[in-house]
mmCIF file of C-alpha atoms in Angstrom:
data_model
loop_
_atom_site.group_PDB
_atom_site.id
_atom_site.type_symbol
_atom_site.label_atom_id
_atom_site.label_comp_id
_atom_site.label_asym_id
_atom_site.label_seq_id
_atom_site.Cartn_x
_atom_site.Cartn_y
_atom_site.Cartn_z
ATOM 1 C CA UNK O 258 -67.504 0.407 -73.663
ATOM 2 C CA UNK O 259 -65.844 3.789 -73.353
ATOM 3 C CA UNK O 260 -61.973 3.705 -73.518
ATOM 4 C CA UNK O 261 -60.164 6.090 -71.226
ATOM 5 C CA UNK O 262 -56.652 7.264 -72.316
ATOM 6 C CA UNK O 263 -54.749 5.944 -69.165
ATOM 7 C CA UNK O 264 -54.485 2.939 -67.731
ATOM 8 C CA UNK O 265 -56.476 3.519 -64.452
ATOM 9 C CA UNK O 266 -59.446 5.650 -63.574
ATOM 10 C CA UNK O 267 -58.904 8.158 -60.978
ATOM 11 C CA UNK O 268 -59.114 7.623 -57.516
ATOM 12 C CA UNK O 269 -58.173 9.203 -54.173
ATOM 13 C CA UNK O 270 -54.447 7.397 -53.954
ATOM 14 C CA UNK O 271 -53.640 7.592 -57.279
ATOM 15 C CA UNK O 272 -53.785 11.281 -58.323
ATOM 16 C CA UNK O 273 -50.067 11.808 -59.232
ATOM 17 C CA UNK O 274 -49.158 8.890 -61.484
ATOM 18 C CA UNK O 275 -52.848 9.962 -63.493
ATOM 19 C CA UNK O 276 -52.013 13.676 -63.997
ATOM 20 C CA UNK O 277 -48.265 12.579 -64.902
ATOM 21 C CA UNK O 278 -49.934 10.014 -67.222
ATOM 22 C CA UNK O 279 -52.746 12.378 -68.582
ATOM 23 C CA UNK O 280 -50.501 16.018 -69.423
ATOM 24 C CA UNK O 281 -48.391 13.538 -71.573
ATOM 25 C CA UNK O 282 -51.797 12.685 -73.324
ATOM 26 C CA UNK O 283 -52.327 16.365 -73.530
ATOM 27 C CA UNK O 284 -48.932 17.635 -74.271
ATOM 28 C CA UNK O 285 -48.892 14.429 -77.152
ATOM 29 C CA UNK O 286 -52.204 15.800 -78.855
ATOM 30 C CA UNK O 287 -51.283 19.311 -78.189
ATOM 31 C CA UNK O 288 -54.182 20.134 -75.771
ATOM 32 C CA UNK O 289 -52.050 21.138 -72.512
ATOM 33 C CA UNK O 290 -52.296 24.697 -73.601
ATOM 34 C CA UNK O 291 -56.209 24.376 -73.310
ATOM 35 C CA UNK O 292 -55.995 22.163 -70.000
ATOM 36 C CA UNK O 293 -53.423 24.699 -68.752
ATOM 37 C CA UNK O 294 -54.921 27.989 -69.264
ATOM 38 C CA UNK O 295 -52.308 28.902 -71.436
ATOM 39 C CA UNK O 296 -54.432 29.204 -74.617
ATOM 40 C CA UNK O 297 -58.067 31.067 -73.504
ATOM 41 C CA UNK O 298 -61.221 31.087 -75.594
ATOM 42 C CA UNK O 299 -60.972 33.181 -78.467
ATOM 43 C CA UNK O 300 -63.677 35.184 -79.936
ATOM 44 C CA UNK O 301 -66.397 33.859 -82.060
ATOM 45 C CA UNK O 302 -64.859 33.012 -85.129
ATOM 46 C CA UNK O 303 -62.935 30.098 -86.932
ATOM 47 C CA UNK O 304 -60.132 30.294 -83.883
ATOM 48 C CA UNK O 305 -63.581 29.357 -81.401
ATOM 49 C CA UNK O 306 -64.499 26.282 -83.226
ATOM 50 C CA UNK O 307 -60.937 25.272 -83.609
ATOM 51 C CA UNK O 308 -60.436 26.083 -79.710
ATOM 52 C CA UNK O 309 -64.145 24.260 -78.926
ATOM 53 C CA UNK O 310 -62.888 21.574 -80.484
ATOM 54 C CA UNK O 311 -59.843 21.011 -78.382
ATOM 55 C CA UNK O 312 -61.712 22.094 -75.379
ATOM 56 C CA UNK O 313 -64.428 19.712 -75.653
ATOM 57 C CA UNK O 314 -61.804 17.091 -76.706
ATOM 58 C CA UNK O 315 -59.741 17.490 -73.225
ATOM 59 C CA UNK O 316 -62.923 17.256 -70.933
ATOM 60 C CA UNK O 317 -63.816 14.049 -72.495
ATOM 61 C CA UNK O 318 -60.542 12.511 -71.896
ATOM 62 C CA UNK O 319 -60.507 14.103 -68.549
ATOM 63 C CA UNK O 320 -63.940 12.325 -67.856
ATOM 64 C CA UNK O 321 -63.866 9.681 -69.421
ATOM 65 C CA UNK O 322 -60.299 9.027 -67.180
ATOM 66 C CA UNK O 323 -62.259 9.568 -63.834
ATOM 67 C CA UNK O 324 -63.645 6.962 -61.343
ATOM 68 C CA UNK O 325 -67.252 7.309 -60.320
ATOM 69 C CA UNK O 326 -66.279 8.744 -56.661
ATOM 70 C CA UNK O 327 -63.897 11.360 -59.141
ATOM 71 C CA UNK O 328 -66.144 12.420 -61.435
ATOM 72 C CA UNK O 329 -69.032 13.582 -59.468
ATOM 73 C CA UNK O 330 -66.569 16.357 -58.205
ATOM 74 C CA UNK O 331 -66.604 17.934 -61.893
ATOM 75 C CA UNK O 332 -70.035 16.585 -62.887
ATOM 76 C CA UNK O 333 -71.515 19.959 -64.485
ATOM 77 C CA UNK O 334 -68.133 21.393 -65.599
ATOM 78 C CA UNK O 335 -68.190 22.589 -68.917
ATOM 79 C CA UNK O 336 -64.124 23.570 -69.799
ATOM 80 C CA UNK O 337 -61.453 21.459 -69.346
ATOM 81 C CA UNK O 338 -59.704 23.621 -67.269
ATOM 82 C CA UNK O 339 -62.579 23.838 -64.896
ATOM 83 C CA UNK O 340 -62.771 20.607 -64.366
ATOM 84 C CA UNK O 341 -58.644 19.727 -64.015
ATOM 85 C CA UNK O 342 -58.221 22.802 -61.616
ATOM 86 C CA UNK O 343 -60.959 21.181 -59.633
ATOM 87 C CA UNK O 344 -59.006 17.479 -59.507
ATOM 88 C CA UNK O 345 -55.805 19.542 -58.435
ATOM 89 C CA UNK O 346 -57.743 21.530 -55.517
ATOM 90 C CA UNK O 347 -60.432 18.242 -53.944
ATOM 91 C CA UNK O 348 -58.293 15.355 -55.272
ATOM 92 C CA UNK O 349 -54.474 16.323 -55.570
ATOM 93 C CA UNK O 350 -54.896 18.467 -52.517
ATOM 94 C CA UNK O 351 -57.407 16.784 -50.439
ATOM 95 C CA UNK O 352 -60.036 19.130 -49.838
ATOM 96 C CA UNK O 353 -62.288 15.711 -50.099
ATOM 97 C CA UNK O 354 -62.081 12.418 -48.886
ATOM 98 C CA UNK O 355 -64.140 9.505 -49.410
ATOM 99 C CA UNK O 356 -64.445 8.646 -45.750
ATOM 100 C CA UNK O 357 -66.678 11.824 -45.726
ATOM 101 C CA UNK O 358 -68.933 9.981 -48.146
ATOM 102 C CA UNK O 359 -68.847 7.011 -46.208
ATOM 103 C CA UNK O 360 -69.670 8.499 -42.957
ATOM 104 C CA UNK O 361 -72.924 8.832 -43.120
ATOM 105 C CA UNK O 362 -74.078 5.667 -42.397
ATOM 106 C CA UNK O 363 -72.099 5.474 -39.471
ATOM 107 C CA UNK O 364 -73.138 6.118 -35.687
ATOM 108 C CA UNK O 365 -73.305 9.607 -33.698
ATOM 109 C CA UNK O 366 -70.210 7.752 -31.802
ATOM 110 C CA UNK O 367 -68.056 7.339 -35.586
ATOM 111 C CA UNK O 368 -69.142 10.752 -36.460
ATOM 112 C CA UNK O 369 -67.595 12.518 -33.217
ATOM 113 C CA UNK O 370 -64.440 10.477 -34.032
ATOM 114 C CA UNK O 371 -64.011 11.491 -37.344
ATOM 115 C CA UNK O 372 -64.725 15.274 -36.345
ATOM 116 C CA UNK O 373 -62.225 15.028 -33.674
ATOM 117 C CA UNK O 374 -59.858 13.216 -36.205
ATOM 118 C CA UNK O 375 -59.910 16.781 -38.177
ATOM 119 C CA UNK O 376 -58.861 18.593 -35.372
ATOM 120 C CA UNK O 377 -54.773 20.034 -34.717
ATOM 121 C CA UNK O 378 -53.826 17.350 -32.461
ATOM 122 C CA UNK O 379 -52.399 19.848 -30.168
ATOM 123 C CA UNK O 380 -55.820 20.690 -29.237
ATOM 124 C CA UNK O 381 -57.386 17.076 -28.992
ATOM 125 C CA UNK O 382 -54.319 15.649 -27.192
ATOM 126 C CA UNK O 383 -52.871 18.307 -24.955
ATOM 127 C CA UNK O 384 -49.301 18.453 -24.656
ATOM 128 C CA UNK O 385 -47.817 17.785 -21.378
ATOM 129 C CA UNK O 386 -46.575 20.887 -19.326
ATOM 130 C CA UNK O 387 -42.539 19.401 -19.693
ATOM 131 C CA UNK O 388 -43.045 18.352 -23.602
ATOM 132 C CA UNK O 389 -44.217 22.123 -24.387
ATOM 133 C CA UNK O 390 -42.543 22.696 -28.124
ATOM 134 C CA UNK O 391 -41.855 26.221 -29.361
ATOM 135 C CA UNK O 392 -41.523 26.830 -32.524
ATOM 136 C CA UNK O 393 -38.765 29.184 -34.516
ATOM 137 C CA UNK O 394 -39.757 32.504 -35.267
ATOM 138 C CA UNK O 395 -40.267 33.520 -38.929
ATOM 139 C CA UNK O 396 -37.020 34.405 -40.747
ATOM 140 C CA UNK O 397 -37.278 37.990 -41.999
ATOM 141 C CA UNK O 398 -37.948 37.994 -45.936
ATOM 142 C CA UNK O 399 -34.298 37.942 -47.000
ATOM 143 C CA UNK O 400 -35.096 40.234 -50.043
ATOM 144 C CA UNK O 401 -38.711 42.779 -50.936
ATOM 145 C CA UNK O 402 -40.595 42.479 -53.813
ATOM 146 C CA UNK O 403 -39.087 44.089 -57.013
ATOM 147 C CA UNK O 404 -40.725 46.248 -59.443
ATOM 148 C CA UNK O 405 -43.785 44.810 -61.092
ATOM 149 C CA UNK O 406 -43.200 46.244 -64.748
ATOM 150 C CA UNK O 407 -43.988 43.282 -66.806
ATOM 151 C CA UNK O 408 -41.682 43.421 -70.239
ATOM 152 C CA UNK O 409 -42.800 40.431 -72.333
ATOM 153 C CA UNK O 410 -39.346 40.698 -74.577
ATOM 154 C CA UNK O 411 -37.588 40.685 -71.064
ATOM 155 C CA UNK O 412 -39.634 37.499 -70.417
ATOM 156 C CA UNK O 413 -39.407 35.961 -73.452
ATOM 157 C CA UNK O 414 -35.374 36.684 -73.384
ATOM 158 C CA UNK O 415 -35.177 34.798 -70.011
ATOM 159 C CA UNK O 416 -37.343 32.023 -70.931
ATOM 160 C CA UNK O 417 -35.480 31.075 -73.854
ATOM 161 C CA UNK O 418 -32.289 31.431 -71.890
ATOM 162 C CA UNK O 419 -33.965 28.623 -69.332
ATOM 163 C CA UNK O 420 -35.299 26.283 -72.206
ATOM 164 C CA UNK O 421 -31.742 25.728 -73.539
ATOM 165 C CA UNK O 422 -30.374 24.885 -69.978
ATOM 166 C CA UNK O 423 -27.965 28.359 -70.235
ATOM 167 C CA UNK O 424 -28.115 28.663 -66.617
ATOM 168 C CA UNK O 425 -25.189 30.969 -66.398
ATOM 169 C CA UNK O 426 -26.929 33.395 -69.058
ATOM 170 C CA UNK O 427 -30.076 32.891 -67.122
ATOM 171 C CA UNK O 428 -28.584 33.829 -63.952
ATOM 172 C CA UNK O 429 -27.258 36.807 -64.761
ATOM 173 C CA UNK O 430 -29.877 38.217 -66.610
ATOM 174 C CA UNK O 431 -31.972 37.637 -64.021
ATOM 175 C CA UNK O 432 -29.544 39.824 -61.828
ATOM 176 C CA UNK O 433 -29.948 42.717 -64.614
ATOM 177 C CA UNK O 434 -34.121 41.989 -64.672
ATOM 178 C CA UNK O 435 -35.699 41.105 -61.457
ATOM 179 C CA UNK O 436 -38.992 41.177 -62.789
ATOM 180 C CA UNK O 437 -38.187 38.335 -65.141
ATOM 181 C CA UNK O 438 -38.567 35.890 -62.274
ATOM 182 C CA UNK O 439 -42.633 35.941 -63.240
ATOM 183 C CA UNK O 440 -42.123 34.169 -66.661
ATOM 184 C CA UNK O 441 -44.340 31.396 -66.800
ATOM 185 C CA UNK O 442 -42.689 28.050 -68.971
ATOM 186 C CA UNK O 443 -45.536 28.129 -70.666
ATOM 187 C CA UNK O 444 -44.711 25.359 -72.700
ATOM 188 C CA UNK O 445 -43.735 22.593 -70.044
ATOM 189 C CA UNK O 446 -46.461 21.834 -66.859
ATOM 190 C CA UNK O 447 -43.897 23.801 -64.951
ATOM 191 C CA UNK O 448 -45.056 27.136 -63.843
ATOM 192 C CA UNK O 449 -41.759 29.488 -62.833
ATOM 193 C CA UNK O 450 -38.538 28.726 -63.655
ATOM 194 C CA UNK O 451 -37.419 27.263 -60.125
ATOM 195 C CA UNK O 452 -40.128 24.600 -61.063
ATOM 196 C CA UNK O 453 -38.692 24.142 -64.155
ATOM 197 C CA UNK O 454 -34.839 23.772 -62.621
ATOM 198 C CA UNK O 455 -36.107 20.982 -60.407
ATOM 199 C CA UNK O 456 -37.868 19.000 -62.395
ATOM 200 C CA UNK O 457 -34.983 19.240 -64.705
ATOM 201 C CA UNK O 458 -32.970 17.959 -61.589
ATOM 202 C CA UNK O 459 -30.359 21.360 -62.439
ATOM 203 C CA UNK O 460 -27.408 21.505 -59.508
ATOM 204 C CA UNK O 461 -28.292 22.550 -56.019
ATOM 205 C CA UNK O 462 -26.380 25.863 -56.737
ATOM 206 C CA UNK O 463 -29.003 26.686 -59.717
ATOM 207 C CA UNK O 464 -31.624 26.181 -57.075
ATOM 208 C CA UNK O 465 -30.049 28.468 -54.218
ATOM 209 C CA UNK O 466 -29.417 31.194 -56.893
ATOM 210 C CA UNK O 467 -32.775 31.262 -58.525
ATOM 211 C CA UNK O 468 -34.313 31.160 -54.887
ATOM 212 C CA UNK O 469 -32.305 34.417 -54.043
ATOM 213 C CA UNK O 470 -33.245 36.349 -56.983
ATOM 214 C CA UNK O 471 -37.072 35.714 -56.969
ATOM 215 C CA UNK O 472 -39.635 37.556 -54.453
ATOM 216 C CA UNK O 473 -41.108 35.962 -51.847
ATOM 217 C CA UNK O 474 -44.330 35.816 -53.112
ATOM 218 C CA UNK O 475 -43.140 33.311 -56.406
ATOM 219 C CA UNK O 476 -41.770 31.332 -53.765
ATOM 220 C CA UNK O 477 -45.220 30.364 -53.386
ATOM 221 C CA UNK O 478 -46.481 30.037 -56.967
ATOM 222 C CA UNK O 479 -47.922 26.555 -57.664
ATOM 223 C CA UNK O 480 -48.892 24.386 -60.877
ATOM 224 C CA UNK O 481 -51.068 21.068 -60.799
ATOM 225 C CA UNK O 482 -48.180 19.792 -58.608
ATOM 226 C CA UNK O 483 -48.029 22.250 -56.483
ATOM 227 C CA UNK O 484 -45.180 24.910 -55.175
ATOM 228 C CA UNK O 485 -41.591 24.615 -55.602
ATOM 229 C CA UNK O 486 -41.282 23.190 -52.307
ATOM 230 C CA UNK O 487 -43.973 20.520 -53.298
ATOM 231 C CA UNK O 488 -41.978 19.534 -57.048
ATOM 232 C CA UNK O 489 -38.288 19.319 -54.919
ATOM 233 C CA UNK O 490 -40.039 16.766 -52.252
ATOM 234 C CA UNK O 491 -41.530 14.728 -55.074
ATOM 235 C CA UNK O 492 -38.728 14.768 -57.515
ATOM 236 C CA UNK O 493 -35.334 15.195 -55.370
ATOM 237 C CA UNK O 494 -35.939 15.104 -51.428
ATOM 238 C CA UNK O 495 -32.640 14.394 -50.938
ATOM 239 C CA UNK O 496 -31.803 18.015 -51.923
ATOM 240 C CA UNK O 497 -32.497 19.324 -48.217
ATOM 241 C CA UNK O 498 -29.883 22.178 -48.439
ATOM 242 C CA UNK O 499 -32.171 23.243 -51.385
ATOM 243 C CA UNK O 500 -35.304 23.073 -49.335
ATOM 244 C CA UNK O 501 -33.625 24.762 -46.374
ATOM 245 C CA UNK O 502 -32.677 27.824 -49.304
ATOM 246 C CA UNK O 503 -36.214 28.442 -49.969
ATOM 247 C CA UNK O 504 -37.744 28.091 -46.501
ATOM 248 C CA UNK O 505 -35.136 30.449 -44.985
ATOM 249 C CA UNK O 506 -36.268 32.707 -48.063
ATOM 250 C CA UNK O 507 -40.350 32.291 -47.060
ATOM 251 C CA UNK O 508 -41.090 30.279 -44.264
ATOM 252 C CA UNK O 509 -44.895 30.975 -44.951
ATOM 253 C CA UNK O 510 -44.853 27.517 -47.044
ATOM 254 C CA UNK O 511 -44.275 25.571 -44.239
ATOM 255 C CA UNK O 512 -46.082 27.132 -41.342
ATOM 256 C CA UNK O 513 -48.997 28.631 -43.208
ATOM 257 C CA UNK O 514 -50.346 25.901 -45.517
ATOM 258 C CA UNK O 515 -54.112 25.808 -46.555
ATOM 259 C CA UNK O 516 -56.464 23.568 -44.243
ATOM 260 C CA UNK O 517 -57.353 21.782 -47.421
ATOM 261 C CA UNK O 518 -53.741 20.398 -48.253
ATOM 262 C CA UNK O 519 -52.022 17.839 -47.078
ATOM 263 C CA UNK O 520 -48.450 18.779 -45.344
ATOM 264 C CA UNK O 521 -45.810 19.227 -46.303
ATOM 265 C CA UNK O 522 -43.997 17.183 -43.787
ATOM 266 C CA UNK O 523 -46.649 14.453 -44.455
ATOM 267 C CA UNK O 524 -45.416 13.986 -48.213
ATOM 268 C CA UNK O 525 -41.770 14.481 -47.156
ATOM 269 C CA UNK O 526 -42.115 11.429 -44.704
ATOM 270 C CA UNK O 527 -43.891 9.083 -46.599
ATOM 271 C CA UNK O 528 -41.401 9.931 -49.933
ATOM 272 C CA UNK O 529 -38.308 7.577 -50.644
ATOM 273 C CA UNK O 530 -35.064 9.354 -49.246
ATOM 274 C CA UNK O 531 -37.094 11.736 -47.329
ATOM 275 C CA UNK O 532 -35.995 11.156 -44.223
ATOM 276 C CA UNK O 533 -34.210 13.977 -43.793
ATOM 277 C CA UNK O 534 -36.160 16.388 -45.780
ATOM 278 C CA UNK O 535 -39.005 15.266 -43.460
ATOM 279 C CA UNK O 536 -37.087 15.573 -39.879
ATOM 280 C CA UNK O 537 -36.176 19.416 -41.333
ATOM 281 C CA UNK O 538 -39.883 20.139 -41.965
ATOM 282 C CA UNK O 539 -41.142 18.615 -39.015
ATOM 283 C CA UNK O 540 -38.857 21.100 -36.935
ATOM 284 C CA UNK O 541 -40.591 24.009 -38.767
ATOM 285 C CA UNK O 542 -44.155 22.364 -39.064
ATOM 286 C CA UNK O 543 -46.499 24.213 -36.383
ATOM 287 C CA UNK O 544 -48.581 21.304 -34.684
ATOM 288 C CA UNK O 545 -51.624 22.909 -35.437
ATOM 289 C CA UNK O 546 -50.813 22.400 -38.930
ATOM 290 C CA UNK O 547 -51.356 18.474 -38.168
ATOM 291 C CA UNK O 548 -54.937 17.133 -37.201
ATOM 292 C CA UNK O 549 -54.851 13.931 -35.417
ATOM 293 C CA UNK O 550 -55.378 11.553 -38.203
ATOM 294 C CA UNK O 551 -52.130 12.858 -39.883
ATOM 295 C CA UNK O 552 -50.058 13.367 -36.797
ATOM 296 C CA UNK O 553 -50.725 9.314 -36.394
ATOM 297 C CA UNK O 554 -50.284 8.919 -39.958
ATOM 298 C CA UNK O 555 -46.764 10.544 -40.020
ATOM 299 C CA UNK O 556 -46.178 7.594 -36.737
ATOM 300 C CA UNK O 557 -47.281 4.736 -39.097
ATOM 301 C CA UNK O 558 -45.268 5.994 -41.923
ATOM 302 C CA UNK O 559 -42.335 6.117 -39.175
ATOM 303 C CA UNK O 560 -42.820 2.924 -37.796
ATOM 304 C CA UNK O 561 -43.533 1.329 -41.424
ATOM 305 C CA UNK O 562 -40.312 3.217 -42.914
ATOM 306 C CA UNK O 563 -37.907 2.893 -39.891
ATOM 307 C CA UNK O 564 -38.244 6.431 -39.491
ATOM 308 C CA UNK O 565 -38.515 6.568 -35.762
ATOM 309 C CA UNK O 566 -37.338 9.905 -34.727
ATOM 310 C CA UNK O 567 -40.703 11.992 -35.621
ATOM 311 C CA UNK O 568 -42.947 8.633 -34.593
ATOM 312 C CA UNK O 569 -41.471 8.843 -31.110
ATOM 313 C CA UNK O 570 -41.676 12.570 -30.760
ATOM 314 C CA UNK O 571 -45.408 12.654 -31.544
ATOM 315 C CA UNK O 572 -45.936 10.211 -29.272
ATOM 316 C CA UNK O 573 -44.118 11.454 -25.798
ATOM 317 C CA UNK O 574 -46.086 14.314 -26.926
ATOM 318 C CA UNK O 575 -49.242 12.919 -27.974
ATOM 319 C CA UNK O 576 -49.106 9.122 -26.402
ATOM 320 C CA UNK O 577 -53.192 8.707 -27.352
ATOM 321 C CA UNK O 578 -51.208 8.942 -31.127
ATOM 322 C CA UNK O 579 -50.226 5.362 -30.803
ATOM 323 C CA UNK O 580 -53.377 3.957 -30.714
ATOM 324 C CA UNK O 581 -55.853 6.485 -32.997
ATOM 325 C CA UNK O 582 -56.765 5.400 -36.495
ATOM 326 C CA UNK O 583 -54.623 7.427 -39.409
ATOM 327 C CA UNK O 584 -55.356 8.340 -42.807
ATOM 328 C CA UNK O 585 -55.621 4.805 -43.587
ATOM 329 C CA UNK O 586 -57.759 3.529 -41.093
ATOM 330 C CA UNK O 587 -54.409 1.972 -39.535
ATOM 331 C CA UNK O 588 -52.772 2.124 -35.391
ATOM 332 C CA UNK O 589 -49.673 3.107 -35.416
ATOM 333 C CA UNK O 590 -48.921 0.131 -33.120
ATOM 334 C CA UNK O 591 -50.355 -2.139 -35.761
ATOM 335 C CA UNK O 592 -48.389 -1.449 -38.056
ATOM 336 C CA UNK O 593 -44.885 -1.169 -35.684
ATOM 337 C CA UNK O 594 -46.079 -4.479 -34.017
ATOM 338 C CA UNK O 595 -46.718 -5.688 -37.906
ATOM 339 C CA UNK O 596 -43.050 -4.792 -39.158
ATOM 340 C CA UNK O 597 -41.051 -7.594 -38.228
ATOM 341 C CA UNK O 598 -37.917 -6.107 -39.551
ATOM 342 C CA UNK O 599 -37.833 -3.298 -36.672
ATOM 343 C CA UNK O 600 -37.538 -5.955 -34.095
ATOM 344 C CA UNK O 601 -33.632 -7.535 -33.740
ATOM 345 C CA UNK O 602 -35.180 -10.781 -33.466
ATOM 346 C CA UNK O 603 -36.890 -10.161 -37.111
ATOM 347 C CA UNK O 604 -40.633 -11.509 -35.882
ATOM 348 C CA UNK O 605 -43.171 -11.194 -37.477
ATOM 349 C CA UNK O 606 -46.685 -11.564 -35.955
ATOM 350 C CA UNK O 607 -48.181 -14.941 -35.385
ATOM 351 C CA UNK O 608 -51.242 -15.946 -36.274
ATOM 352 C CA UNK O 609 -52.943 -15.495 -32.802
ATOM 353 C CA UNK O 610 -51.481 -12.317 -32.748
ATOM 354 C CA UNK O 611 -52.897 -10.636 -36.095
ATOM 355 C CA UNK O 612 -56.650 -11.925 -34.843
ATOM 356 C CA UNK O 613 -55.883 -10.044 -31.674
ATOM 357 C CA UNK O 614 -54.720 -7.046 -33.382
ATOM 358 C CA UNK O 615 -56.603 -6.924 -36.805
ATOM 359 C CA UNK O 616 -59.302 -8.795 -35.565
#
């Protein structure tokens, strides 16, 4: 029987703790750079084999590490890199979900569900005439693009000043040379060096200045885990005057994300001590941003969590919320009715009660 180098095979609910799990396999056997990018095929030559070698090496271990649902997405892929960037874009990202392979034994009935369950819930649930929510207007960009001159030493200079934690070197040279903002850690799974700050859990302060001295458009640069934004809800959501720095700076990562990713306020909510990281981006977070299975997703994970304020928002909004299926195939109400602990009297259901409601 084939081993695979983590513990569990990849699934749909487990994609973070397997990437985590598999660029330490990489990094320990020095294959990230071929995973990564980093490192591209050489000519022909001993440098091919040597890079073949590694290649092939990476895509077994990044097969062999897949469920069968996971692997037909990169059945056919003949790099590594091919095959991770596809995990990152249909699994980490959610451009497919198994329900969609499941449907198709289901009813015309299921299937109009499910279509309408992809739809901005502002459209399937209208919003009554007094609940009508406007939105804030896009910040200005606080600061243009600078010049695009790439100067590897410059890079290289700024990179090592990052790697050795000399933030106040690091600052200030980025001050002197803008354009350093572009270096890529290309060492670490980190992309810029904002990435790299946060995952290093550097001071709030770090954050605000880096944020100020990169263009807008970095703002938006993502690795396997995604944007800035995306590393400082995963690794410190409590950091919300960080968060507010870089939204203020491009408000385009909150308003304007992809159809195919999950967001942001989604992760925020459903993340230990992100309650107020999530309220912030839910302020910000256009409704059409949310189709209906999220909007009662980001209830459940209210009701579940304690996290009421957003829950009961959607749902003076959007009452049909409290009753439609989320992500999970849950109600909202389920799961509030199923939390004993949000009721002073500390009830749980009975057993009559969960065969009326689960069935």
């Amino acid at each position: 029987m084939t081993t695979t180098v983590v513990p569990t095979v990849l699934s749909y609910k487990n994609y973070k703790d397997w990437s985590f799990r598999m660029k330490t396999y990489f990094l320990a056997e020095d294959l990230w750079d071929i995973v990564s990018g980093t490192v591209t095929k050489p000519p022909e030559g001993e440098e091919h084999k040597a890079w073949k070698k590694k290649d092939a090496k990476a895509l077994y271990a990044i097969q062999n590490s897949c469920g069968d649902n996971t692997y037909k997405l990169i059945k056919g892929k003949t790099t590594a890199k091919e095959a991770w960037d596809t995990l990152v874009q249909k699994v980490r990202y959610g451009s497919v979900n198994l329900s969609d392979e499941d449907s198709s034994d289901e009813n015309s009935s299921d299937e109009d569900s499910h279509d309408e369950a992809n739809k901005p819930v502002c459209h399937v649930y209208p919003t009554p005439p007094d609940h009508d929510a406007t939105l804030e207007s896009a910040m200005e960009e606080a600061l243009s693009t600078r010049g695009a001159g790439h100067d590897e030493s410059i890079q290289e200079t700024f990179v090592k000043y990052v790697k050795s934690d000399d933030w106040d070197n690091a600052i200030k040279f980025l001050r002197q040379h803008p354009q350093a903002a572009s270096a890529r850690m290309t060492d670490w799974p980190y992309t810029t060096a904002l990435h790299y700050a946060i995952r290093k859990r550097c001071s709030v302060r770090i954050i605000q200045q880096l944020v100020d001295l990169m263009a807008n458009a970095l703002l938006e640069t993502a690795d396997s885990f995604g944007s800035a934004l995306d590393c400082l809800i995963n690794d410190c959501p409590e950091w919300v005057e960080a968060a507010e720095c870089i939204v203020k700076k491009n408000l385009n990562i909150v308003t304007s994300v992809p159809s195919n990713r999950v967001p942001l306020v989604l992760v925020a909510q459903g993340t230990a001590k992100g309650e107020r990281l999530a309220r912030f981006l839910y302020s910000l977070t256009p409704h059409e941003q949310l189709n209906v299975s999220q909007a009662a997703h980001l209830i459940s994970l209210g009701f579940h969590l304690q996290r009421l304020d957003i829950a009961w928002d959607l749902i003076q909004r959007y009452p049909k919320l409290a009753i439609t299926k989320d992500l999970d195939k849950n109600i909202p109400l389920v799961t509030l009715a199923s939390n004993g602990s949000a009721f002073k009297s500390g009830s749980r259901l009975n057993l009559w009660e969960n065969l009326i409601y689960h069935g």
